[in-house]
CSV table of C-alpha atoms and ligand atoms in Angstrom, one decimal:
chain,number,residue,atom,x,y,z
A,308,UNK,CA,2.0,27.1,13.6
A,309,UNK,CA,5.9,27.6,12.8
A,310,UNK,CA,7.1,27.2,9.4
A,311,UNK,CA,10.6,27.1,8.6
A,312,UNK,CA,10.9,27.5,4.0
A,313,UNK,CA,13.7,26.3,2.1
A,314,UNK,CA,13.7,26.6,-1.8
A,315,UNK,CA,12.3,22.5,-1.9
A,316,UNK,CA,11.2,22.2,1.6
A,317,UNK,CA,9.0,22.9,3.9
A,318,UNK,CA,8.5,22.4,8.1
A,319,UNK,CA,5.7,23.1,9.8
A,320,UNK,CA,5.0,22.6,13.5
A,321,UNK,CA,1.6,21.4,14.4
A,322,UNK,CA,-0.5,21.0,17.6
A,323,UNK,CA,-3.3,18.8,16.9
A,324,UNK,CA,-5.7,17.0,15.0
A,325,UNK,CA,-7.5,19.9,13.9
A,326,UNK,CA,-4.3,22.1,12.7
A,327,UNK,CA,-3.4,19.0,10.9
A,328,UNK,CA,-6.7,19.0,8.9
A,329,UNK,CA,-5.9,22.9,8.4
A,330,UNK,CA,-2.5,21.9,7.0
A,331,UNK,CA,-4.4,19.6,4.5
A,332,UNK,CA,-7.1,22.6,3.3
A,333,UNK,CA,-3.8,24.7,3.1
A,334,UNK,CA,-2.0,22.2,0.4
A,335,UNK,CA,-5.4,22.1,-1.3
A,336,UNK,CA,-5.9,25.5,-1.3
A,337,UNK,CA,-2.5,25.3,-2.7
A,338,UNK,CA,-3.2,23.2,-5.8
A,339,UNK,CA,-6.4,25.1,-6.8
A,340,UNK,CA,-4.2,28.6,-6.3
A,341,UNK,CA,-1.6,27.4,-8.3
A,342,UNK,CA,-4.1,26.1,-10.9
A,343,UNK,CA,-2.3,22.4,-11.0
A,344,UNK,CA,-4.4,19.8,-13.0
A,345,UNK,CA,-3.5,17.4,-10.7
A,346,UNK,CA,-0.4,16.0,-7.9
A,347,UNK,CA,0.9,13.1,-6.3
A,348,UNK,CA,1.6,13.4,-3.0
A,349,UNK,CA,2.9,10.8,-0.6
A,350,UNK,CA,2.5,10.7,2.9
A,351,UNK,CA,5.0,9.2,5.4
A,352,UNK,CA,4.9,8.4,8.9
A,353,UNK,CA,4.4,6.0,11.4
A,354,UNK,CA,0.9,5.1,12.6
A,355,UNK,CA,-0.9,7.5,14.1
A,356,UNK,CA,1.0,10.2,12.7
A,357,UNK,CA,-2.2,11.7,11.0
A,358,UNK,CA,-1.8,11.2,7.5
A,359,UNK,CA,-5.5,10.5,7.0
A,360,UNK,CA,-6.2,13.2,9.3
A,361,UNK,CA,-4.3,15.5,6.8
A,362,UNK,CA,-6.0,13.5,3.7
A,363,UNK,CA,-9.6,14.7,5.5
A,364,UNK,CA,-8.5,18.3,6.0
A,365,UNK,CA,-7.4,17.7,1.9
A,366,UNK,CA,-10.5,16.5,0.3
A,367,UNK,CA,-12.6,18.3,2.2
A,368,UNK,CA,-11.2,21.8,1.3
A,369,UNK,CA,-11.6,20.3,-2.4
A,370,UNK,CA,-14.8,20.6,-1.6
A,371,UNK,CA,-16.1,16.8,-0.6
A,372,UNK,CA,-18.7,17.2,2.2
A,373,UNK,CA,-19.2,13.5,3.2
A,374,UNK,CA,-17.6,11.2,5.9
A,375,UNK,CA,-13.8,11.1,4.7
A,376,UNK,CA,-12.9,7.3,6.0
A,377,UNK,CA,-9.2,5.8,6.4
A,378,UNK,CA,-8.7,3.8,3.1
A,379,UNK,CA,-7.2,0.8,5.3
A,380,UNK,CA,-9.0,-2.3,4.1
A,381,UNK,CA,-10.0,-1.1,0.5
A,382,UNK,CA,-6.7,0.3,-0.1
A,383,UNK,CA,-8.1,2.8,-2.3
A,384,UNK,CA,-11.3,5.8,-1.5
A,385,UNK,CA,-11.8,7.7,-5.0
A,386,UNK,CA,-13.3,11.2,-4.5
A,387,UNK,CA,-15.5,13.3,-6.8
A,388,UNK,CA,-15.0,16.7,-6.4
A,389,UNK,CA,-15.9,20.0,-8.3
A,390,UNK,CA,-12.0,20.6,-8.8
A,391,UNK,CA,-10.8,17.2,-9.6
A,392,UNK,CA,-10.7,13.8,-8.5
A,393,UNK,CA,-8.9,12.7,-5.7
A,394,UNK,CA,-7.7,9.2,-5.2
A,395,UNK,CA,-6.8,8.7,-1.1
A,396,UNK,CA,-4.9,5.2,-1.0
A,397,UNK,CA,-3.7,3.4,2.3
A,398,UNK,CA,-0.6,0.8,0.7
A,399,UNK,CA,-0.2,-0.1,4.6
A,400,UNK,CA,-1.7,-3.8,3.9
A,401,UNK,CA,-0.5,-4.5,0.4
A,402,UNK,CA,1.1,-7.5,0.6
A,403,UNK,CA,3.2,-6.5,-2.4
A,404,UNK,CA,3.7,-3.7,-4.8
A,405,UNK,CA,2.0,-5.8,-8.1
A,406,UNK,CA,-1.3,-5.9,-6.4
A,407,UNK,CA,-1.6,-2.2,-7.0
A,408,UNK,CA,-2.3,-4.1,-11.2
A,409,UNK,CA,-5.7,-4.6,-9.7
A,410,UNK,CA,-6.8,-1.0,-8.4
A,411,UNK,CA,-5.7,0.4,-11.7
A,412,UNK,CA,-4.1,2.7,-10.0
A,413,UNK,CA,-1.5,3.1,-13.0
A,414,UNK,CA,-4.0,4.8,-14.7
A,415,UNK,CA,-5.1,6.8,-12.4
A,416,UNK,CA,-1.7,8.3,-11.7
A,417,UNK,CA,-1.8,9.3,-15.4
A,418,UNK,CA,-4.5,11.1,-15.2
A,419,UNK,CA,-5.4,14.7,-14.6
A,420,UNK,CA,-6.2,13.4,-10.6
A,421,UNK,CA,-4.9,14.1,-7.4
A,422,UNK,CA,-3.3,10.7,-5.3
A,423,UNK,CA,-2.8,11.1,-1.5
A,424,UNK,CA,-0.9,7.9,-1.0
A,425,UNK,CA,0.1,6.6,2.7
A,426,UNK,CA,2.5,4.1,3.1
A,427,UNK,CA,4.0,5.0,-0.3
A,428,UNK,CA,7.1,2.7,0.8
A,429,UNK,CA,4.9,-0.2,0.2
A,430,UNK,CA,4.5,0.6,-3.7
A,431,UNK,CA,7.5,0.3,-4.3
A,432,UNK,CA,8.6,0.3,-8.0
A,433,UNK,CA,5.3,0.5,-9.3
A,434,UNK,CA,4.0,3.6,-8.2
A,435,UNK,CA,4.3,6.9,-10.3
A,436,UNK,CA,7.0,9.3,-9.1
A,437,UNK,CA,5.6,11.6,-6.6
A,438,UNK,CA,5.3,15.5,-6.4
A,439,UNK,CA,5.5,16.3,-3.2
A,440,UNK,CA,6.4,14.3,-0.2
A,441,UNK,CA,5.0,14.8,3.3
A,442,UNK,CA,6.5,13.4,6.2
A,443,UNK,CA,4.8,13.3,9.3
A,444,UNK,CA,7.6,13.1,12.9
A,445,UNK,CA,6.2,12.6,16.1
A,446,UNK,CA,6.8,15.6,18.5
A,447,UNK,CA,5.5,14.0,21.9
A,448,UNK,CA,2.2,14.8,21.1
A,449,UNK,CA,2.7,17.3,18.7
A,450,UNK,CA,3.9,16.6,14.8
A,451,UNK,CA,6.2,17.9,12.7
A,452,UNK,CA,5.1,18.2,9.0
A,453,UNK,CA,8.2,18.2,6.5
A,454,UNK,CA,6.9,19.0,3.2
A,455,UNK,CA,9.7,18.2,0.5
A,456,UNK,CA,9.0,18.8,-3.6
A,457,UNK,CA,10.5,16.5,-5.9
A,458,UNK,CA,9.0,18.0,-9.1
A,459,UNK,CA,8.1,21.1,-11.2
A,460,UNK,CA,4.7,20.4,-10.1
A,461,UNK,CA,5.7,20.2,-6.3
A,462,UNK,CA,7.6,23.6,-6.6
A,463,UNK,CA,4.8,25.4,-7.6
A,464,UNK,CA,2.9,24.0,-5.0
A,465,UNK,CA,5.6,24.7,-2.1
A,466,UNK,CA,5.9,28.1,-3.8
A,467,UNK,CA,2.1,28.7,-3.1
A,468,UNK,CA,2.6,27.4,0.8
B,1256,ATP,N1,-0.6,17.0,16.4
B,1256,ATP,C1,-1.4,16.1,15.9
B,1256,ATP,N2,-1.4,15.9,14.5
B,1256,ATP,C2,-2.2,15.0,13.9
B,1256,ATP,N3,-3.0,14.1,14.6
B,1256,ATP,C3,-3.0,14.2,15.9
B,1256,ATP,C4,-2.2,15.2,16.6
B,1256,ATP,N4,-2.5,15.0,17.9
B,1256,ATP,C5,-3.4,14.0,18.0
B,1256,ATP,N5,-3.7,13.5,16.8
B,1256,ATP,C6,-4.7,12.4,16.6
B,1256,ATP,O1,-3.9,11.3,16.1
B,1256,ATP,C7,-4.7,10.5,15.3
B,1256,ATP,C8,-4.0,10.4,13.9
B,1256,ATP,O2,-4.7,9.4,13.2
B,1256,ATP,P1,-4.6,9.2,11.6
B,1256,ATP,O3,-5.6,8.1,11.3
B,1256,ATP,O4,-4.7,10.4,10.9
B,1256,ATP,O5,-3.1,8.6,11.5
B,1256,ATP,P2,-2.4,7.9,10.2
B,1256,ATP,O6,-1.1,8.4,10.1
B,1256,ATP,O7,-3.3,7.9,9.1
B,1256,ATP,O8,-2.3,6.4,10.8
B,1256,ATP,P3,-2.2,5.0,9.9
B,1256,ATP,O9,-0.8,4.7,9.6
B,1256,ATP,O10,-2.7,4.0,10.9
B,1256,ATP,O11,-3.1,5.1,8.7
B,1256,ATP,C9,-6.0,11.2,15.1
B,1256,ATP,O12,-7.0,10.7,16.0
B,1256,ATP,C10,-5.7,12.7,15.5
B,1256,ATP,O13,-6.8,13.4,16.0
B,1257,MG,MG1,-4.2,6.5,7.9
């Protein structure tokens, strides 16, 4: 894994599947390190890129043990965990940003939680300002994970990475 830091960014190189679900535990570690109550981070790339793959890795290392499903068709997969609760959301099939009213997810974002949101484009407006943004580039069949923080909260965390 190659990693290139900047003070606000982040690249890292990655091979497969499996070092993408290690790049997830790593962010989580992360979070729990840097004793955040809570982050949004939005993922970004075409599909396939691995965003959920990276959302596993995530809410597994938080400590979730069970089957870790892409959020696709319910939009939104909460997560109990001993840290916090995680929120995974999939805005791929919104039809348009004021249907997120009906997931609550405005209040969720308020809370002390953690929202891994793919396809944040599709939000638009309403969704809460993010921490951190991760945007996954196809390398032919390798990724390139840029890792950008648009917050205090998202310093810390790229800080801690
Ligand atoms: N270098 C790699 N990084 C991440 N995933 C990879 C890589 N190489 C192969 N894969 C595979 O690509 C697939 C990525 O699927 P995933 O569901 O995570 O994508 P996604 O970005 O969430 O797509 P969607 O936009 O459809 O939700 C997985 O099957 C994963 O194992
Ligand atoms: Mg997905």
């Amino acid at each position: 894994m190659s990693k290139i830091n900047n003070y606000n960014k982040l690249s890292i190189r990655i091979d497969d599947g499996l070092a993408m679900e290690a790049c997830g535990k790593q962010v989580a570690e992360a979070i729990v390190s840097s004793k955040l109550p809570g982050a949004q981070i939005h993922l970004m790339g075409e599909l396939g890129a691995g965003k959920t793959t990276f959302a596993r890795g995530f809410i597994q290392a938080m400590g979730y043990d069970g089957h870790v499903k892409s959020p696709t068709y319910t939009l939104i997969e909460p997560y109990e965990t001993p840290y916090v609760m995680i929120y995974h959301l999939d805005l791929y099939r919104l039809s348009n940003p004021e249907e997120l009213e009906f997931l609550a997810y405005r209040d969720l974002c308020q809370e002390n939680s953690i929202c891994l949101i793919e396809w944040p484009e599709q939000g638009g407006k309403m969704l809460c300002t993010a921490d951190i943004t991760i945007n996954i580039v196809f390398i032919g069949d390798k990724r390139e994970v840029g890792m950008t923080s648009v917050s205090s909260v998202g310093d810390r965390l790229l800080q801690r990475l």
